XYZ file of C-alpha atoms in Angstrom:
379
model
C 121.611 124.198 122.415
C 120.719 122.879 125.541
C 120.468 118.949 126.142
C 117.039 117.259 125.942
C 116.952 116.597 129.678
C 113.147 115.663 129.554
C 113.538 112.670 127.510
C 111.550 109.911 128.885
C 114.408 107.949 130.588
C 112.502 104.660 130.184
C 112.671 105.319 125.969
C 116.589 105.382 126.436
C 116.316 102.118 128.457
C 114.325 100.704 126.380
C 116.674 100.832 123.053
C 119.921 99.599 125.648
C 117.765 96.779 126.198
C 116.718 96.099 122.824
C 120.401 96.046 121.546
C 121.344 93.932 124.124
C 118.461 91.485 123.449
C 119.326 91.196 119.950
C 122.962 90.489 120.786
C 121.850 87.642 122.570
C 119.126 85.925 120.068
C 120.618 86.556 116.692
C 124.487 86.276 117.498
C 126.999 85.247 120.217
C 129.559 86.898 118.473
C 129.045 90.200 117.744
C 133.156 91.071 116.733
C 132.237 89.322 113.791
C 129.066 91.475 112.918
C 125.384 90.613 113.280
C 125.016 87.937 110.763
C 127.931 85.672 110.537
C 127.034 82.455 108.268
C 129.528 79.825 107.868
C 130.389 78.339 104.264
C 128.521 75.069 105.454
C 125.510 76.346 107.072
C 122.594 74.344 107.807
C 120.430 76.515 105.790
C 122.697 76.258 102.750
C 123.649 72.432 102.992
C 120.580 71.666 100.449
C 122.294 73.716 97.865
C 125.152 71.392 97.441
C 123.590 68.853 94.814
C 121.286 71.053 92.712
C 121.229 70.937 88.986
C 120.484 73.202 85.972
C 119.264 76.816 86.674
C 119.223 75.849 90.486
C 122.738 76.145 90.455
C 122.190 79.734 90.828
C 120.594 79.334 94.102
C 123.557 79.402 96.174
C 125.649 82.036 94.631
C 122.412 84.613 94.517
C 122.087 83.505 98.427
C 125.719 83.755 99.502
C 126.860 86.603 97.153
C 124.205 88.804 97.281
C 121.028 88.109 99.668
C 123.038 87.626 102.359
C 125.567 90.425 102.442
C 122.559 92.812 101.419
C 120.590 91.647 104.504
C 123.548 91.929 106.912
C 124.488 95.135 105.481
C 121.049 96.682 105.969
C 120.761 95.111 109.551
C 124.285 96.773 110.380
C 123.119 100.103 109.033
C 119.891 100.012 111.225
C 121.689 99.081 114.387
C 124.058 102.375 113.952
C 120.493 104.479 112.620
C 119.497 103.416 116.122
C 122.562 104.319 117.847
C 122.357 107.868 116.030
C 118.775 108.486 117.194
C 119.447 107.946 120.595
C 122.833 110.257 120.571
C 120.412 112.705 118.989
C 117.749 112.568 121.363
C 120.301 112.990 123.940
C 121.870 115.856 122.548
C 119.891 117.440 119.720
C 122.431 119.508 117.933
C 123.278 120.547 114.250
C 125.807 118.117 114.415
C 123.964 115.340 115.643
C 121.091 116.038 113.404
C 123.329 115.640 110.199
C 124.691 112.573 111.546
C 121.449 111.010 112.079
C 120.009 112.128 108.609
C 123.299 110.357 107.357
C 122.973 107.190 108.966
C 119.077 107.264 108.147
C 120.057 107.695 104.594
C 122.609 104.822 104.853
C 120.274 102.834 106.475
C 117.455 103.106 103.955
C 119.626 102.759 100.614
C 120.791 99.556 102.516
C 117.225 98.385 102.710
C 116.339 99.518 99.224
C 119.030 97.450 97.638
C 117.072 94.306 99.167
C 114.045 95.056 97.358
C 115.142 92.041 95.127
C 114.611 89.851 97.980
C 111.476 90.977 99.554
C 109.488 87.859 99.843
C 109.575 85.095 102.787
C 110.603 86.361 106.175
C 110.149 90.177 104.905
C 106.253 89.661 104.063
C 105.779 87.957 107.311
C 103.729 89.778 109.532
C 104.017 92.297 106.647
C 107.852 93.373 108.160
C 108.168 94.930 104.721
C 105.334 97.569 105.216
C 106.188 98.311 108.995
C 109.762 99.101 107.476
C 108.944 101.303 104.442
C 105.513 102.145 104.136
C 104.494 105.202 101.987
C 103.240 107.809 102.163
C 103.148 108.470 105.904
C 99.736 108.899 108.082
C 100.181 112.354 109.299
C 96.728 112.525 110.902
C 97.946 109.272 112.985
C 101.143 110.678 113.853
C 99.737 113.740 114.769
C 97.206 111.993 117.145
C 100.048 110.128 118.633
C 101.930 113.573 119.633
C 98.767 115.112 121.017
C 98.498 112.107 123.470
C 98.946 112.960 127.378
C 100.418 109.269 127.414
C 104.313 108.681 126.458
C 104.902 107.323 123.169
C 106.172 103.655 123.580
C 106.914 100.908 121.349
C 103.532 99.571 122.198
C 101.888 103.173 121.210
C 103.805 102.874 117.843
C 102.823 99.484 117.184
C 99.159 100.271 117.495
C 99.350 103.441 115.472
C 100.500 101.002 112.675
C 102.505 101.176 109.588
C 101.556 104.793 108.570
C 103.413 105.799 111.741
C 106.505 103.788 112.068
C 109.699 102.741 109.348
C 112.028 104.788 107.433
C 109.219 107.160 105.834
C 108.111 108.305 109.510
C 111.604 109.228 110.205
C 111.720 111.243 107.003
C 108.993 113.061 108.180
C 110.393 113.872 111.489
C 113.932 114.907 110.361
C 112.935 116.623 106.887
C 111.257 119.336 105.975
C 111.652 121.635 102.960
C 109.678 124.439 104.247
C 111.621 124.711 107.496
C 115.249 125.485 108.312
C 117.239 123.071 110.354
C 117.016 125.481 113.303
C 113.321 125.215 113.196
C 113.310 121.294 112.767
C 115.946 121.393 115.799
C 113.408 123.300 117.982
C 110.714 120.598 117.280
C 113.057 118.318 119.455
C 114.534 120.803 122.013
C 111.493 122.149 123.805
C 109.827 120.706 126.987
C 106.714 120.509 125.195
C 108.198 118.595 122.179
C 109.185 115.084 124.208
C 106.731 113.387 122.027
C 108.747 113.816 119.034
C 112.128 112.405 120.243
C 109.983 109.424 122.008
C 108.571 108.737 118.606
C 111.941 108.984 116.615
C 113.546 106.350 119.386
C 110.640 104.097 119.565
C 110.508 103.825 115.525
C 114.256 103.298 115.141
C 113.999 100.454 117.570
C 111.180 98.829 115.909
C 112.787 99.407 112.501
C 116.045 98.099 113.513
C 114.256 94.976 115.105
C 111.845 94.187 112.187
C 115.182 94.409 109.748
C 117.136 92.127 112.056
C 114.157 89.592 111.917
C 114.579 89.276 108.397
C 118.382 89.318 108.045
C 118.426 86.481 110.975
C 115.914 84.291 109.125
C 117.914 84.521 106.054
C 121.003 83.515 107.480
C 119.595 80.568 109.326
C 116.734 78.311 108.124
C 114.964 80.377 105.337
C 117.356 79.246 102.399
C 116.835 75.712 102.890
C 112.699 76.188 103.088
C 112.962 78.560 99.860
C 114.749 75.977 97.963
C 112.374 72.884 99.136
C 109.518 75.031 97.628
C 111.303 74.455 94.198
C 110.434 77.933 93.052
C 113.259 79.601 94.022
C 114.862 80.858 90.629
C 111.428 82.108 89.381
C 110.950 83.809 92.560
C 113.727 85.802 92.823
C 114.088 86.571 89.125
C 110.225 87.648 89.592
C 111.387 90.091 92.305
C 114.074 91.185 89.794
C 111.587 92.126 87.246
C 109.515 93.845 89.773
C 112.336 96.012 90.985
C 113.328 97.316 87.745
C 109.738 97.998 87.047
C 109.345 99.796 90.243
C 112.015 102.108 88.960
C 109.458 103.326 85.964
C 106.669 103.334 88.883
C 108.603 105.868 90.956
C 109.180 108.329 88.125
C 106.138 108.052 85.865
C 103.671 110.201 87.875
C 106.148 112.801 88.950
C 107.593 113.183 85.302
C 104.299 113.366 83.785
C 105.294 110.958 81.395
C 102.573 109.362 80.146
C 100.585 112.556 79.061
C 104.274 113.568 77.783
C 104.285 110.370 75.576
C 100.908 110.857 74.261
C 101.440 114.504 73.053
C 98.899 115.589 75.747
C 101.466 117.642 77.614
C 104.384 118.869 75.911
C 105.496 121.425 78.223
C 105.323 118.964 81.257
C 103.064 121.129 82.965
C 101.676 118.182 84.811
C 104.587 117.102 86.366
C 104.452 117.100 90.023
C 107.744 116.600 92.465
C 105.666 115.812 95.478
C 104.716 112.579 93.915
C 108.260 111.148 94.079
C 109.325 108.666 96.621
C 111.352 110.371 99.903
C 110.731 113.803 98.309
C 111.156 115.617 101.432
C 114.688 114.367 102.163
C 115.433 114.501 98.260
C 116.392 110.716 98.526
C 114.654 109.473 95.276
C 117.754 108.870 93.358
C 119.305 107.117 96.340
C 116.572 104.937 96.568
C 116.688 104.200 92.924
C 120.181 103.576 92.504
C 120.051 101.317 95.728
C 117.100 99.126 94.213
C 119.358 99.047 90.669
C 122.122 97.940 92.701
C 120.439 94.893 93.949
C 119.638 94.188 90.726
C 122.991 94.037 89.124
C 124.346 92.251 92.091
C 121.679 89.394 91.412
C 122.273 89.475 87.598
C 126.048 89.580 87.890
C 127.234 87.874 91.408
C 124.331 85.865 91.288
C 125.085 84.258 88.188
C 122.548 84.963 85.838
C 125.031 86.732 83.516
C 127.545 83.334 83.472
C 124.393 81.126 83.024
C 123.466 83.018 79.636
C 126.764 82.698 78.474
C 127.005 79.008 79.665
C 124.314 78.063 77.633
C 124.661 79.773 74.364
C 123.005 82.973 75.368
C 126.088 85.417 75.283
C 124.235 87.998 72.966
C 121.486 88.551 75.522
C 124.226 88.093 78.414
C 126.068 91.079 76.654
C 122.850 93.237 75.965
C 122.177 93.030 79.667
C 125.416 93.987 81.090
C 125.522 96.863 78.597
C 122.276 97.878 79.488
C 123.226 97.955 83.404
C 126.115 99.991 82.276
C 123.710 102.579 80.491
C 121.614 103.026 83.116
C 124.222 103.356 85.887
C 125.962 106.087 83.440
C 123.191 108.505 83.507
C 124.196 111.777 84.850
C 122.214 114.215 87.256
C 122.633 117.538 87.694
C 122.330 117.066 91.650
C 121.413 114.024 93.843
C 118.205 116.117 94.503
C 115.304 114.829 91.867
C 112.752 116.897 93.474
C 114.473 120.203 92.663
C 114.991 119.284 89.150
C 111.378 118.260 88.604
C 110.575 121.562 90.373
C 112.940 123.324 87.867
C 111.793 121.464 84.675
C 114.963 119.724 84.266
C 113.966 116.427 83.055
C 116.266 115.026 80.713
C 118.053 112.757 83.297
C 115.101 111.821 84.595
C 113.670 110.640 81.201
C 116.599 109.030 80.343
C 116.281 106.854 83.499
C 112.928 105.896 82.650
C 113.880 105.214 79.242
C 116.830 102.936 80.301
C 115.031 101.428 82.699
C 112.032 100.359 80.771
C 114.835 98.689 78.344
C 116.242 96.775 81.018
C 112.928 95.520 82.256
C 112.218 94.429 78.576
C 115.567 92.281 78.708
C 114.811 90.838 81.949
C 111.758 89.607 80.345
C 114.191 88.005 77.617
C 115.938 86.604 80.264
C 113.301 84.625 81.695
C 112.285 83.675 78.263
C 115.565 82.120 77.880
C 115.270 80.415 81.004
C 112.218 79.114 80.490
C 110.925 80.848 83.753
C 107.200 82.277 83.674
C 106.889 85.758 85.335
C 103.316 85.596 86.467
C 101.634 87.391 89.198
C 102.791 85.519 92.347
C 106.421 86.161 91.153
C 105.976 89.504 90.900
C 104.251 90.293 93.963
C 106.734 87.736 95.894
C 103.469 85.838 97.307
């Protein structure tokens, strides 16, 4: 397969310049990774003398949130590099590598769900990173334009034409073979596809790095100063677990089934699954639950319960996390399982997630934390 020589060279330069700019503004020591945070960074000095449940703040930030955002930032950098390599030489090998890096980057981002507040909500960056479903009409208008698809053009098109979901739309199609997908990127008239792909990967990388850098510098101190840090974090944990139910409920037609109105599950719809094109639904959910598990365990919530005469609840939560993780699926592709009517594992995940959700409510009650509207939405 021939090299896509007509790819706009400006886009290539833009990618390289973006990488260089980030290296200068976010870190001065790339050898120690994008987000090196010292043990006594200014943003964490405010944590030293906190008391009661607030002692959870430091382990949550240092052991969970910062590493998760650091990983997401690093993965987005690799995704951008793979995008550039693919657009320079679109082959089966570079397509598979790009898909792999997309999957790893998306999973890393989904693990940060428990901390999507503060910097993630500024300028709606969370939506720019992962808005779904994509706006196919907006994307097709971009492709049909006579003008190059630049960063500015993609930004102007809005959230429906950027982020992880748009990359999925460009890279996966269940109705096409890989050869047919490659043909989109390897024809003279298909320059727009790679311009779009590269622009989206650059913007995605920059948005994730901006959020990660805010957490690595001043935001933790701002969060602690608000006095709502633990309720906000536990509220996002609660929302993330509830989100697992939401991601499964409609696709599995659970409500009608439980109400006795659809015993044969004829109303199931695999197309209602998140990331159904790529079959990444389960990876998204597992990444969400990884963030939850790390927050509860490495973040210190379980230890707090044990230290405050709540060992029984701590044991229940630990066992429930294990129960959720132990559910076995016949494959990683939940879309095909739903299509084939193989719903037992999906039903089990829904059921066990509901039980975990109830236990999070008990945890909040034990800690005298009210999970209200603002907590759940991270506003």
